[in-house]
């Protein structure tokens, strides 16, 4: 039985899906090998949020690459657009 | 005159280029709008390193997407492969 070390939750908004993760222990990069983040509607954007290592965020950014845009939630700022195939521009902030 | 808030340095290795950045002040997401990270040889991988916000890393990951692989340096672990179009596998660690 695989131990699930990363728990994902998806909250749907009109323009984007908020993919929130929670670490259930100390993760190592090994965890990326079999990680299956939730599938979402690629016609919408994705906002990534959760406390975790930068390499997990970069992995998730790549995983969700086919979506309309990707934003990273920074608690001090809001959700920052880091890539976009839409009218949103890089560096733009979404208040979620 | 634009103030350069992010300074990049590139160190070339056989298999990858190490792209190191240094923040020269408090950056806000605005900085991404005109950011021109160094061009590197896409036939090699890239290792990203530097102290900065997660959204900067996700932006850089996307920027270097066409390269052979992307790794994110974690001082506690090493450089973690987060995407790969090569023999390197996701989650693999490179000692740099």
Short mmCIF file of C-alpha atoms in Angstrom, two decimals:
data_model
loop_
_atom_site.label_atom_id
_atom_site.label_comp_id
_atom_site.label_asym_id
_atom_site.label_seq_id
_atom_site.Cartn_x
_atom_site.Cartn_y
_atom_site.Cartn_z
CA UNK A 1 0.00 0.00 0.00
CA UNK A 2 1.40 3.33 -1.01
CA UNK A 3 1.45 5.99 1.69
CA UNK A 4 -0.03 9.19 0.39
CA UNK A 5 2.32 11.96 1.41
CA UNK A 6 0.75 14.73 -0.60
CA UNK A 7 -2.94 15.40 -0.38
CA UNK A 8 -4.55 17.50 -3.08
CA UNK A 9 -7.78 19.44 -3.04
CA UNK A 10 -9.36 21.24 -5.96
CA UNK A 11 -11.68 24.20 -5.64
CA UNK A 12 -13.41 25.28 -8.85
CA UNK A 13 -13.85 28.93 -9.78
CA UNK A 14 -15.22 30.29 -13.04
CA UNK A 15 -11.86 31.16 -14.57
CA UNK A 16 -9.54 28.77 -12.76
CA UNK A 17 -9.18 25.75 -10.53
CA UNK A 18 -7.38 26.21 -7.23
CA UNK A 19 -5.15 23.20 -6.66
CA UNK A 20 -4.18 23.14 -3.01
CA UNK A 21 -1.76 20.59 -1.65
CA UNK A 22 -0.89 19.57 1.86
CA UNK A 23 2.18 17.56 2.82
CA UNK A 24 1.49 14.69 5.18
CA UNK A 25 5.09 14.17 6.20
CA UNK A 26 8.61 14.98 5.10
CA UNK A 27 8.72 14.49 1.39
CA UNK A 28 11.79 13.71 -0.68
CA UNK A 29 12.09 14.12 -4.47
CA UNK A 30 11.32 10.39 -4.85
CA UNK A 31 7.70 11.32 -4.33
CA UNK A 32 7.64 13.01 -7.75
CA UNK A 33 8.19 9.70 -9.54
CA UNK A 34 4.68 8.46 -9.01
CA UNK A 35 2.85 11.65 -8.22
CA UNK A 36 -0.56 11.97 -9.84
CA UNK A 37 -1.89 15.47 -9.27
CA UNK A 38 -5.61 15.94 -9.93
CA UNK A 39 -6.72 16.32 -13.52
CA UNK A 40 -8.39 19.62 -14.16
CA UNK A 41 -10.15 21.36 -17.03
CA UNK A 42 -7.36 22.75 -19.24
CA UNK A 43 -9.72 25.37 -20.65
CA UNK A 44 -9.41 27.13 -17.29
CA UNK A 45 -6.33 28.38 -15.47
CA UNK A 46 -4.78 26.82 -12.37
CA UNK A 47 -3.77 28.46 -9.14
CA UNK A 48 -1.24 26.44 -7.15
CA UNK A 49 -1.16 26.82 -3.40
CA UNK A 50 0.30 24.99 -0.42
CA UNK A 51 3.40 24.88 1.75
CA UNK A 52 6.05 22.84 0.06
CA UNK A 53 9.45 22.81 -1.62
CA UNK A 54 10.16 24.86 -4.73
CA UNK A 55 10.88 21.70 -6.74
CA UNK A 56 7.34 20.48 -6.05
CA UNK A 57 5.96 23.76 -7.40
CA UNK A 58 8.16 23.53 -10.50
CA UNK A 59 7.02 19.95 -11.06
CA UNK A 60 3.37 21.00 -10.74
CA UNK A 61 3.91 23.98 -13.05
CA UNK A 62 5.17 21.63 -15.70
CA UNK A 63 2.40 19.11 -15.04
CA UNK A 64 -0.26 21.77 -15.56
CA UNK A 65 1.51 23.33 -18.50
CA UNK A 66 -1.36 22.58 -20.95
CA UNK A 67 -3.82 24.70 -18.98
CA UNK A 68 -4.94 28.22 -19.85
CA UNK A 69 -2.64 29.86 -17.35
CA UNK A 70 -0.71 29.01 -14.20
CA UNK A 71 -0.52 31.15 -11.11
CA UNK A 72 1.36 30.60 -7.88
CA UNK A 73 -0.26 31.81 -4.70
CA UNK A 74 2.01 33.94 -2.54
CA UNK A 75 0.29 34.73 0.78
CA UNK A 76 1.84 38.21 0.90
CA UNK A 77 0.76 39.17 -2.62
CA UNK A 78 -1.95 37.03 -4.17
CA UNK A 79 -1.80 34.56 -7.03
CA UNK A 80 0.99 35.52 -9.45
CA UNK A 81 0.65 34.52 -13.11
CA UNK A 82 3.83 32.68 -14.10
CA UNK A 83 2.76 31.39 -17.50
CA UNK A 84 -0.16 32.12 -19.73
CA UNK A 85 -1.78 31.02 -22.95
CA UNK A 86 -4.61 33.47 -22.40
CA UNK A 87 -5.44 37.14 -21.91
CA UNK A 88 -3.77 37.06 -18.51
CA UNK A 89 -0.26 38.42 -18.56
CA UNK A 90 2.85 37.17 -16.82
CA UNK A 91 3.37 38.99 -13.54
CA UNK A 92 -0.32 39.85 -13.20
CA UNK A 93 -1.86 39.26 -9.77
CA UNK A 94 -5.20 37.57 -9.16
CA UNK A 95 -6.89 38.09 -5.82
CA UNK A 96 -8.30 34.67 -5.01
CA UNK B 1 17.21 53.55 -17.07
CA UNK B 2 15.83 50.29 -15.82
CA UNK B 3 17.03 49.18 -12.43
CA UNK B 4 18.22 45.61 -12.56
CA UNK B 5 16.71 43.85 -9.58
CA UNK B 6 17.69 40.32 -10.52
CA UNK B 7 21.24 39.50 -11.43
CA UNK B 8 21.90 36.25 -13.27
CA UNK B 9 25.08 34.25 -13.57
CA UNK B 10 25.59 31.19 -15.71
CA UNK B 11 28.12 28.48 -14.99
CA UNK B 12 28.61 25.92 -17.74
CA UNK B 13 29.01 22.22 -17.01
CA UNK B 14 29.18 19.40 -19.55
CA UNK B 15 25.60 18.26 -19.11
CA UNK B 16 23.92 21.41 -17.86
CA UNK B 17 24.14 25.13 -17.30
CA UNK B 18 23.76 26.39 -13.75
CA UNK B 19 21.64 29.53 -13.82
CA UNK B 20 22.10 31.33 -10.53
CA UNK B 21 20.16 34.44 -9.67
CA UNK B 22 20.56 37.01 -6.96
CA UNK B 23 17.92 39.52 -5.93
CA UNK B 24 19.16 43.08 -5.60
CA UNK B 25 16.17 44.34 -3.66
CA UNK B 26 12.60 43.43 -2.85
CA UNK B 27 11.05 42.20 -6.04
CA UNK B 28 7.37 42.25 -6.90
CA UNK B 29 5.70 40.20 -9.67
CA UNK B 30 5.93 43.27 -11.97
CA UNK B 31 9.54 42.32 -12.48
CA UNK B 32 8.47 39.28 -14.51
CA UNK B 33 6.96 41.44 -17.25
CA UNK B 34 10.30 42.47 -18.72
CA UNK B 35 12.57 39.82 -17.31
CA UNK B 36 15.15 38.48 -19.76
CA UNK B 37 16.92 35.50 -18.20
CA UNK B 38 20.16 34.43 -19.91
CA UNK B 39 19.87 32.38 -23.07
CA UNK B 40 21.48 29.00 -22.72
CA UNK B 41 22.17 26.00 -24.91
CA UNK B 42 18.89 24.01 -25.02
CA UNK B 43 20.81 20.82 -25.85
CA UNK B 44 21.93 20.81 -22.23
CA UNK B 45 19.91 20.82 -19.02
CA UNK B 46 19.49 23.76 -16.65
CA UNK B 47 19.92 23.88 -12.91
CA UNK B 48 18.15 26.81 -11.27
CA UNK B 49 19.52 28.17 -8.05
CA UNK B 50 19.14 31.29 -5.91
CA UNK B 51 17.07 32.64 -3.05
CA UNK B 52 13.81 33.94 -4.35
CA UNK B 53 10.06 33.53 -4.43
CA UNK B 54 8.40 30.39 -5.76
CA UNK B 55 6.69 32.35 -8.54
CA UNK B 56 10.09 33.41 -9.85
CA UNK B 57 11.15 29.77 -9.98
CA UNK B 58 7.95 28.77 -11.77
CA UNK B 59 8.45 31.57 -14.27
CA UNK B 60 12.04 30.44 -14.90
CA UNK B 61 10.96 26.81 -15.22
CA UNK B 62 8.59 27.79 -17.96
CA UNK B 63 11.14 30.07 -19.61
CA UNK B 64 13.66 27.22 -19.81
CA UNK B 65 11.07 24.67 -20.82
CA UNK B 66 12.72 23.95 -24.23
CA UNK B 67 15.94 22.72 -22.58
CA UNK B 68 16.98 19.11 -22.11
CA UNK B 69 15.93 19.01 -18.49
CA UNK B 70 15.25 21.38 -15.61
CA UNK B 71 16.44 20.90 -12.07
CA UNK B 72 15.86 23.04 -9.01
CA UNK B 73 18.66 23.25 -6.51
CA UNK B 74 17.59 22.55 -2.94
CA UNK B 75 20.50 23.21 -0.54
CA UNK B 76 19.44 20.32 1.72
CA UNK B 77 19.21 17.76 -1.08
CA UNK B 78 20.92 18.71 -4.33
CA UNK B 79 19.47 19.59 -7.71
CA UNK B 80 16.08 17.92 -8.18
CA UNK B 81 14.92 17.12 -11.72
CA UNK B 82 11.45 18.60 -12.16
CA UNK B 83 11.03 18.10 -15.89
CA UNK B 84 12.97 16.16 -18.47
CA UNK B 85 13.15 15.52 -22.16
CA UNK B 86 16.21 13.33 -21.66
CA UNK B 87 17.49 10.21 -19.92
CA UNK B 88 17.22 11.99 -16.57
CA UNK B 89 14.09 11.11 -14.69
CA UNK B 90 11.76 13.29 -12.70
CA UNK B 91 12.68 13.22 -9.01
CA UNK B 92 16.29 12.26 -9.73
CA UNK B 93 18.95 14.20 -7.83
CA UNK B 94 22.09 15.64 -9.35
CA UNK B 95 24.95 16.55 -7.07
CA UNK B 96 26.24 19.83 -8.46
#
